[in-house]
Short mmCIF file of C-alpha atoms in Angstrom, two decimals:
data_model
loop_
_atom_site.label_atom_id
_atom_site.label_comp_id
_atom_site.label_asym_id
_atom_site.label_seq_id
_atom_site.Cartn_x
_atom_site.Cartn_y
_atom_site.Cartn_z
CA MET A 1 336.67 -18.37 186.89
CA ASP A 2 337.87 -17.39 183.41
CA ARG A 3 337.65 -13.96 182.20
CA ALA A 4 334.18 -14.26 180.32
CA GLN A 5 332.60 -15.48 183.34
CA LYS A 6 333.95 -12.79 185.51
CA GLU A 7 332.79 -10.25 182.92
CA LYS A 8 329.29 -12.06 182.91
CA VAL A 9 329.06 -11.81 187.03
CA VAL A 10 330.33 -7.77 186.68
CA GLU A 11 327.43 -7.40 184.26
CA GLU A 12 324.84 -9.08 186.27
CA LEU A 13 326.01 -7.29 189.52
CA GLY A 14 325.75 -3.83 187.67
CA GLN A 15 322.10 -4.90 186.86
CA ILE A 16 321.28 -5.34 190.18
CA PHE A 17 322.91 -2.14 191.35
CA GLU A 18 320.97 -0.25 189.13
CA SER A 19 317.50 -1.82 189.32
CA SER A 20 317.41 -2.51 192.84
CA GLY A 21 315.15 -0.14 195.09
CA VAL A 22 317.49 -1.13 197.92
CA VAL A 23 320.81 -3.27 198.43
CA VAL A 24 321.89 -4.17 201.97
CA VAL A 25 325.55 -5.37 202.51
CA ALA A 26 326.18 -7.97 205.33
CA HIS A 27 328.82 -10.15 206.71
CA TYR A 28 327.91 -13.66 207.02
CA ALA A 29 330.99 -15.60 208.36
CA GLY A 30 329.87 -18.78 210.35
CA LEU A 31 326.33 -19.19 208.75
CA THR A 32 325.46 -22.73 207.88
CA VAL A 33 324.26 -23.74 204.62
CA ALA A 34 320.69 -24.10 206.34
CA GLU A 35 320.84 -20.64 207.50
CA MET A 36 321.72 -19.42 204.12
CA GLN A 37 319.02 -21.37 202.51
CA ASP A 38 316.59 -19.72 205.25
CA LEU A 39 317.74 -16.31 204.29
CA ARG A 40 317.25 -17.16 200.51
CA ALA A 41 313.90 -18.30 200.94
CA ARG A 42 312.66 -15.43 203.46
CA MET A 43 314.20 -13.03 200.76
CA ARG A 44 312.35 -14.80 197.89
CA ALA A 45 309.10 -14.89 199.58
CA ALA A 46 309.40 -11.00 200.16
CA GLY A 47 310.23 -10.45 196.46
CA GLY A 48 313.68 -10.09 196.77
CA ALA A 49 317.10 -11.79 196.25
CA VAL A 50 320.61 -13.05 198.17
CA ARG A 51 323.67 -12.66 196.24
CA VAL A 52 327.37 -13.69 197.40
CA ALA A 53 330.11 -12.28 194.84
CA LYS A 54 333.88 -11.59 195.15
CA ASN A 55 334.10 -8.11 196.62
CA ARG A 56 336.51 -7.13 193.76
CA LEU A 57 334.02 -8.07 191.06
CA ALA A 58 331.24 -6.17 193.04
CA LYS A 59 333.44 -2.94 193.55
CA ILE A 60 334.16 -2.86 189.42
CA ALA A 61 330.50 -3.47 189.01
CA LEU A 62 329.63 -0.47 191.19
CA GLU A 63 331.72 1.95 189.15
CA GLY A 64 329.53 4.59 187.89
CA LYS A 65 326.56 3.30 189.55
CA PRO A 66 324.60 5.53 191.87
CA CYS A 67 325.02 3.37 194.88
CA ALA A 68 328.97 3.30 194.30
CA SER A 69 329.42 4.49 197.71
CA ILE A 70 328.73 1.16 199.22
CA GLY A 71 332.17 0.10 197.80
CA ASN A 72 334.14 0.58 201.08
CA LEU A 73 331.57 -1.90 202.54
CA LEU A 74 332.75 -4.76 200.39
CA THR A 75 335.40 -6.26 202.52
CA GLY A 76 335.57 -9.81 204.15
CA MET A 77 332.98 -12.52 203.65
CA THR A 78 329.87 -10.21 202.32
CA VAL A 79 326.51 -11.15 201.27
CA LEU A 80 324.28 -8.74 198.85
CA THR A 81 320.28 -8.80 199.82
CA PHE A 82 318.42 -6.77 197.20
CA SER A 83 314.88 -6.15 196.08
CA GLU A 84 313.04 -3.74 193.88
CA ASP A 85 310.71 -2.75 196.45
CA PRO A 86 312.80 -0.32 198.64
CA VAL A 87 311.87 -1.87 201.89
CA ALA A 88 311.71 -5.57 201.59
CA ALA A 89 315.37 -6.43 201.52
CA ALA A 90 315.94 -4.25 204.30
CA LYS A 91 313.10 -5.58 206.48
CA VAL A 92 314.01 -9.42 205.53
CA ALA A 93 317.82 -8.70 206.41
CA GLU A 94 316.99 -7.02 209.73
CA ASP A 95 314.53 -9.91 210.73
CA PHE A 96 317.22 -12.44 209.77
CA ALA A 97 319.67 -10.52 211.71
CA LYS A 98 317.53 -10.47 215.00
CA ASP A 99 317.32 -14.25 214.72
CA ASN A 100 320.86 -15.09 213.75
CA LYS A 101 323.76 -13.14 215.37
CA LYS A 102 326.40 -14.13 212.81
CA PHE A 103 324.83 -12.33 210.25
CA GLU A 104 326.14 -8.79 210.73
CA ILE A 105 324.47 -5.95 208.66
CA LEU A 106 327.17 -3.43 207.34
CA GLY A 107 325.03 -0.82 205.59
CA GLY A 108 323.83 -0.44 202.18
CA ALA A 109 322.16 1.83 199.61
CA MET A 110 318.77 3.15 198.51
CA GLY A 111 319.09 4.47 194.96
CA GLY A 112 321.92 6.99 195.27
CA ALA A 113 321.52 7.32 198.92
CA ALA A 114 324.14 5.41 200.96
CA LEU A 115 322.87 3.76 204.10
CA ASP A 116 324.84 3.05 207.55
CA ARG A 117 323.57 0.43 209.90
CA ALA A 118 321.28 2.54 211.53
CA GLY A 119 320.01 3.61 208.05
CA VAL A 120 319.12 0.09 207.14
CA GLU A 121 317.46 -0.32 210.44
CA ALA A 122 315.22 2.97 209.74
CA VAL A 123 314.36 1.83 206.35
CA SER A 124 313.20 -1.49 207.54
CA LYS A 125 310.72 -0.10 209.82
CA MET A 126 308.99 2.11 206.72
CA PRO A 127 305.87 0.46 205.54
CA SER A 128 306.32 -1.72 202.54
CA ARG A 129 304.62 -1.03 198.95
CA GLU A 130 301.83 -3.02 199.67
CA GLU A 131 301.16 -1.67 203.10
CA LEU A 132 301.18 2.08 201.83
CA ILE A 133 298.93 0.94 198.66
CA ALA A 134 296.55 -0.62 201.32
CA SER A 135 296.26 2.50 203.34
CA ILE A 136 295.75 4.72 200.36
CA VAL A 137 292.86 2.53 199.11
CA GLY A 138 291.53 2.61 202.62
CA CYS A 139 291.83 6.55 202.93
CA ILE A 140 290.19 6.87 199.37
CA GLY A 141 287.47 4.35 200.10
CA ALA A 142 286.56 5.92 203.64
CA PRO A 143 285.05 9.22 202.12
CA ALA A 144 282.88 7.32 199.65
CA SER A 145 281.15 5.24 202.48
CA ASN A 146 280.83 8.43 204.39
CA ILE A 147 279.00 10.35 201.52
CA ALA A 148 277.02 7.24 200.84
CA GLY A 149 275.85 7.01 204.31
CA ALA A 150 275.27 10.73 204.59
CA ILE A 151 273.26 10.83 201.43
CA GLY A 152 271.09 7.55 202.62
CA ALA A 153 270.75 8.95 206.38
CA PRO A 154 268.18 11.89 205.50
CA ALA A 155 266.22 9.53 203.46
CA SER A 156 265.90 7.29 206.33
CA ASN A 157 265.20 10.06 208.79
CA ILE A 158 262.33 11.16 206.84
CA ALA A 159 260.87 7.77 206.44
CA SER A 160 260.90 7.52 210.21
CA ILE A 161 259.51 10.90 210.63
CA LEU A 162 256.54 10.02 208.15
CA SER A 163 255.83 6.76 209.99
CA THR A 164 255.70 8.80 213.23
CA ILE A 165 253.13 11.16 211.72
CA GLU A 166 251.10 8.20 210.30
CA ASP A 167 250.97 6.79 213.71
CA LYS A 168 249.99 9.66 215.35
CA ALA A 169 247.17 10.27 212.85
CA ALA A 170 245.94 6.87 213.04
CA ALA A 171 245.95 7.23 216.98
#
């Protein structure tokens, strides 16, 4: 790899560290090509990506970034999983680690906050952006349907009272 290629890799990694909601660092020693492809496919489906890079280049890219504290995790055969959604990469990495013991999560970063192994696990248990939006929409929609039901209920009650009165008058 010549100097220009290294500079390009450092720039790409810098963009990843700046724009990602979460970055998870893991060891992947012993994974087969098929297992790595499975991880990449799962991450792509969740809206994230997987990147293997030289640790030295990743450390250079981390300089001056909010998540620079994860530089100490970059030792050995490391892989970076990342996503804009602050939860997606952590969820996929945790699920993959449960299925595959060779994939060992070391930690990560969420914005400027460094995460240890337990922190990544905690982030993975949080609801995703889509789940939060769905619950908010549900909360917003529920009062509207309750109001519509409450407004319609007196009218139906009055109608049933009037029909009862008519039935008694006719009898």
